[in-house]
mmCIF file of C-alpha atoms in Angstrom:
data_model
loop_
_atom_site.group_PDB
_atom_site.id
_atom_site.type_symbol
_atom_site.label_atom_id
_atom_site.label_comp_id
_atom_site.label_asym_id
_atom_site.label_seq_id
_atom_site.Cartn_x
_atom_site.Cartn_y
_atom_site.Cartn_z
ATOM 1 C CA MET A 233 0.000 0.000 0.000
ATOM 2 C CA THR A 234 1.377 3.417 -0.945
ATOM 3 C CA ASP A 235 1.497 6.400 1.399
ATOM 4 C CA GLU A 236 -1.286 8.087 -0.577
ATOM 5 C CA GLU A 237 -3.512 4.997 -0.200
ATOM 6 C CA ARG A 238 -2.862 4.971 3.561
ATOM 7 C CA TYR A 239 -3.627 8.695 3.763
ATOM 8 C CA ALA A 240 -6.874 8.178 1.841
ATOM 9 C CA LYS A 241 -7.954 5.502 4.339
ATOM 10 C CA ILE A 242 -7.198 7.847 7.248
ATOM 11 C CA ARG A 243 -9.215 10.634 5.569
ATOM 12 C CA GLU A 244 -12.171 8.249 5.191
ATOM 13 C CA LEU A 245 -12.152 7.593 8.939
ATOM 14 C CA LEU A 246 -12.030 11.251 9.982
ATOM 15 C CA THR A 247 -15.173 13.312 10.341
ATOM 16 C CA GLU A 248 -15.010 16.894 9.058
ATOM 17 C CA GLU A 249 -15.146 18.081 12.683
ATOM 18 C CA GLU A 250 -12.136 15.931 13.602
ATOM 19 C CA ALA A 251 -10.201 17.149 10.569
ATOM 20 C CA LEU A 252 -10.985 20.767 11.487
ATOM 21 C CA ALA A 253 -9.778 20.171 15.059
ATOM 22 C CA ILE A 254 -6.513 18.735 13.692
ATOM 23 C CA VAL A 255 -6.080 21.729 11.367
ATOM 24 C CA THR A 256 -6.695 24.111 14.295
ATOM 25 C CA ILE A 257 -4.075 22.352 16.412
ATOM 26 C CA CYS A 258 -1.610 22.427 13.504
ATOM 27 C CA ALA A 259 -2.214 26.151 13.009
ATOM 28 C CA ALA A 260 -1.353 26.725 16.675
ATOM 29 C CA ALA A 261 1.756 24.551 16.244
ATOM 30 C CA ASP A 262 2.786 26.647 13.238
ATOM 31 C CA GLU A 263 2.485 29.789 15.385
ATOM 32 C CA THR A 264 4.740 28.113 17.949
ATOM 33 C CA ALA A 265 7.230 27.286 15.185
ATOM 34 C CA ASP A 266 7.242 30.942 14.117
ATOM 35 C CA VAL A 267 8.074 31.951 17.698
ATOM 36 C CA CYS A 268 10.848 29.329 17.851
ATOM 37 C CA GLU A 269 12.334 30.597 14.606
ATOM 38 C CA SER A 270 12.212 34.243 15.682
ATOM 39 C CA SER A 271 13.918 33.372 18.978
ATOM 40 C CA GLY A 272 16.715 31.539 17.165
ATOM 41 C CA ASP A 273 15.623 27.934 17.731
ATOM 42 C CA GLU A 274 15.488 27.023 14.048
ATOM 43 C CA GLN A 275 15.934 23.300 14.702
ATOM 44 C CA GLU A 276 12.768 23.176 16.827
ATOM 45 C CA ALA A 277 10.875 25.284 14.263
ATOM 46 C CA ASP A 278 11.928 22.925 11.455
ATOM 47 C CA ALA A 279 10.810 19.886 13.473
ATOM 48 C CA ILE A 280 7.384 21.431 14.090
ATOM 49 C CA TRP A 281 6.982 22.411 10.430
ATOM 50 C CA ALA A 282 7.989 18.904 9.333
ATOM 51 C CA ALA A 283 5.276 17.417 11.568
ATOM 52 C CA THR A 284 2.561 19.811 10.388
ATOM 53 C CA GLY A 285 3.662 19.192 6.774
ATOM 54 C CA MET A 286 3.211 15.451 7.249
ATOM 55 C CA ILE A 287 -0.243 16.045 8.727
ATOM 56 C CA ALA A 288 -1.123 18.263 5.745
ATOM 57 C CA ASN A 289 -0.128 15.394 3.432
ATOM 58 C CA ILE A 290 -2.315 12.970 5.375
ATOM 59 C CA LEU A 291 -5.286 15.354 5.370
ATOM 60 C CA GLY A 292 -4.774 16.082 1.683
ATOM 61 C CA ARG A 293 -4.837 19.843 2.195
ATOM 62 C CA GLU A 294 -2.718 22.690 3.337
ATOM 63 C CA VAL A 295 -2.740 23.356 7.065
ATOM 64 C CA GLU A 296 -3.340 27.066 7.244
ATOM 65 C CA GLN A 297 -4.314 29.449 10.002
ATOM 66 C CA PRO A 298 -8.116 29.434 10.101
ATOM 67 C CA GLU A 299 -9.649 32.718 8.986
ATOM 68 C CA MET A 300 -10.308 34.904 11.996
ATOM 69 C CA ALA A 301 -13.788 36.141 12.783
ATOM 70 C CA PRO A 302 -14.383 39.892 12.619
ATOM 71 C CA LEU A 303 -12.934 41.806 15.576
ATOM 72 C CA ALA A 304 -16.393 42.507 17.006
ATOM 73 C CA ALA A 305 -16.907 38.756 17.473
ATOM 74 C CA PHE A 306 -14.136 38.739 20.102
ATOM 75 C CA MET A 307 -15.406 41.653 22.188
ATOM 76 C CA CYS A 308 -16.591 40.830 25.706
ATOM 77 C CA VAL A 309 -20.292 41.687 25.741
ATOM 78 C CA ASP A 310 -20.019 43.065 29.282
ATOM 79 C CA CYS A 311 -16.789 45.126 29.354
ATOM 80 C CA SER A 312 -15.820 45.312 25.631
ATOM 81 C CA ALA A 313 -12.360 43.808 26.188
ATOM 82 C CA ASN A 314 -11.013 42.089 23.075
ATOM 83 C CA THR A 315 -10.877 38.487 24.304
ATOM 84 C CA HIS A 316 -8.548 37.525 21.444
ATOM 85 C CA GLU A 317 -6.018 40.241 22.297
ATOM 86 C CA ILE A 318 -6.042 39.344 26.004
ATOM 87 C CA ASP A 319 -5.747 35.603 25.197
ATOM 88 C CA GLU A 320 -9.044 34.639 26.802
ATOM 89 C CA TYR A 321 -10.562 32.511 24.064
ATOM 90 C CA TYR A 322 -12.059 29.398 25.678
ATOM 91 C CA MET A 323 -15.098 27.134 25.939
ATOM 92 C CA VAL A 324 -16.945 26.234 29.116
ATOM 93 C CA HIS A 325 -19.685 23.637 29.536
ATOM 94 C CA ASP A 326 -23.175 24.650 28.393
ATOM 95 C CA HIS A 327 -24.580 24.625 31.929
ATOM 96 C CA VAL A 328 -21.986 27.201 33.022
ATOM 97 C CA TRP A 329 -22.511 29.415 29.962
ATOM 98 C CA GLU A 330 -26.269 29.183 29.641
ATOM 99 C CA LYS A 331 -27.670 28.431 33.091
ATOM 100 C CA GLU A 332 -25.141 30.065 35.409
ATOM 101 C CA ALA A 333 -24.057 33.015 33.243
ATOM 102 C CA GLY A 334 -27.374 33.500 31.427
ATOM 103 C CA MET A 335 -25.710 33.582 27.990
ATOM 104 C CA ASP A 336 -27.168 32.246 24.734
ATOM 105 C CA LYS A 337 -25.022 29.730 22.850
ATOM 106 C CA GLU A 338 -24.519 32.324 20.113
ATOM 107 C CA GLY A 339 -24.578 35.234 22.555
ATOM 108 C CA GLY A 340 -21.041 36.488 22.058
ATOM 109 C CA MET A 341 -17.906 36.363 24.186
ATOM 110 C CA LEU A 342 -17.113 37.075 27.814
ATOM 111 C CA CYS A 343 -13.683 37.649 29.304
ATOM 112 C CA ILE A 344 -12.902 35.442 32.300
ATOM 113 C CA GLY A 345 -13.514 38.285 34.772
ATOM 114 C CA CYS A 346 -16.976 39.078 33.425
ATOM 115 C CA LEU A 347 -17.949 35.404 33.271
ATOM 116 C CA GLU A 348 -16.903 34.987 36.908
ATOM 117 C CA THR A 349 -18.850 38.111 37.877
ATOM 118 C CA ARG A 350 -21.950 36.679 36.232
ATOM 119 C CA ILE A 351 -21.647 33.248 37.882
ATOM 120 C CA LYS A 352 -20.565 34.775 41.226
ATOM 121 C CA ARG A 353 -17.622 32.414 41.666
ATOM 122 C CA GLN A 354 -14.167 31.641 40.318
ATOM 123 C CA LEU A 355 -14.004 29.196 37.437
ATOM 124 C CA THR A 356 -12.327 25.827 37.946
ATOM 125 C CA ALA A 357 -10.839 23.379 35.452
ATOM 126 C CA ALA A 358 -14.048 21.297 35.707
ATOM 127 C CA ASP A 359 -16.003 24.214 34.162
ATOM 128 C CA PHE A 360 -14.076 23.951 30.871
ATOM 129 C CA THR A 361 -14.826 21.513 28.054
ATOM 130 C CA ASP A 362 -12.158 19.236 26.616
ATOM 131 C CA TYR A 363 -12.376 20.970 23.209
ATOM 132 C CA PRO A 364 -8.995 21.816 21.665
ATOM 133 C CA ILE A 365 -9.724 25.542 21.906
ATOM 134 C CA ASN A 366 -8.955 25.341 25.628
ATOM 135 C CA PHE A 367 -5.389 24.204 25.142
ATOM 136 C CA VAL A 368 -4.088 25.048 21.667
ATOM 137 C CA PHE A 369 -4.092 28.827 21.865
ATOM 138 C CA LEU A 370 -2.115 31.192 24.048
ATOM 139 C CA ARG A 371 -3.765 31.770 27.419
ATOM 140 C CA SER A 372 -3.867 34.765 29.694
ATOM 141 C CA GLU A 373 -2.401 34.221 33.134
ATOM 142 C CA ARG A 374 -5.939 34.296 34.519
ATOM 143 C CA LEU A 375 -7.226 31.650 32.070
ATOM 144 C CA ALA A 376 -4.170 29.437 32.620
ATOM 145 C CA ASP A 377 -4.784 29.668 36.373
ATOM 146 C CA ARG A 378 -8.422 28.580 35.984
ATOM 147 C CA LEU A 379 -7.437 25.685 33.724
ATOM 148 C CA GLN A 380 -4.758 24.783 36.309
ATOM 149 C CA GLY A 381 -2.250 23.990 33.541
ATOM 150 C CA LYS A 382 -4.152 20.900 32.459
ATOM 151 C CA SER A 383 -3.074 19.303 29.199
ATOM 152 C CA PRO A 384 -5.465 17.752 26.668
ATOM 153 C CA LEU A 385 -4.611 14.305 28.054
ATOM 154 C CA GLU A 386 -5.412 15.343 31.629
ATOM 155 C CA MET A 387 -8.638 17.060 30.533
ATOM 156 C CA ALA A 388 -9.785 13.946 28.684
ATOM 157 C CA ALA A 389 -9.065 11.680 31.670
#
């Protein structure tokens, strides 16, 4: 079996949602490689790019940074902070977002501080979903503290 035949079989097994999650993780890895290169660690950057290149071959498409939503989509609906700029892009469980915070699923963004004000308590790692968004992007100190440094493997356990 050729590599392309193996890759085709893998693509058949992946749902579009799974493929998108992989692309998102690869985009974050590419950002990390850019940082490595700019700080002089070209060997690490090359290793990361080699891995994301292999994944692109398997997926049969380029792994590119997903197109960003308009800036307004990242504004905290309570305080107007840009949640992307302050690295507070995350996903909590529906019961926290909808029942405790009173937000609609498509109701916009909240920074961590405003979410905690709404729910009248500090968030814990148990409040966050195991979606890749919670661990592939940069995190503010406040978000990292609430996630307690958990990795995807720990969150899935």
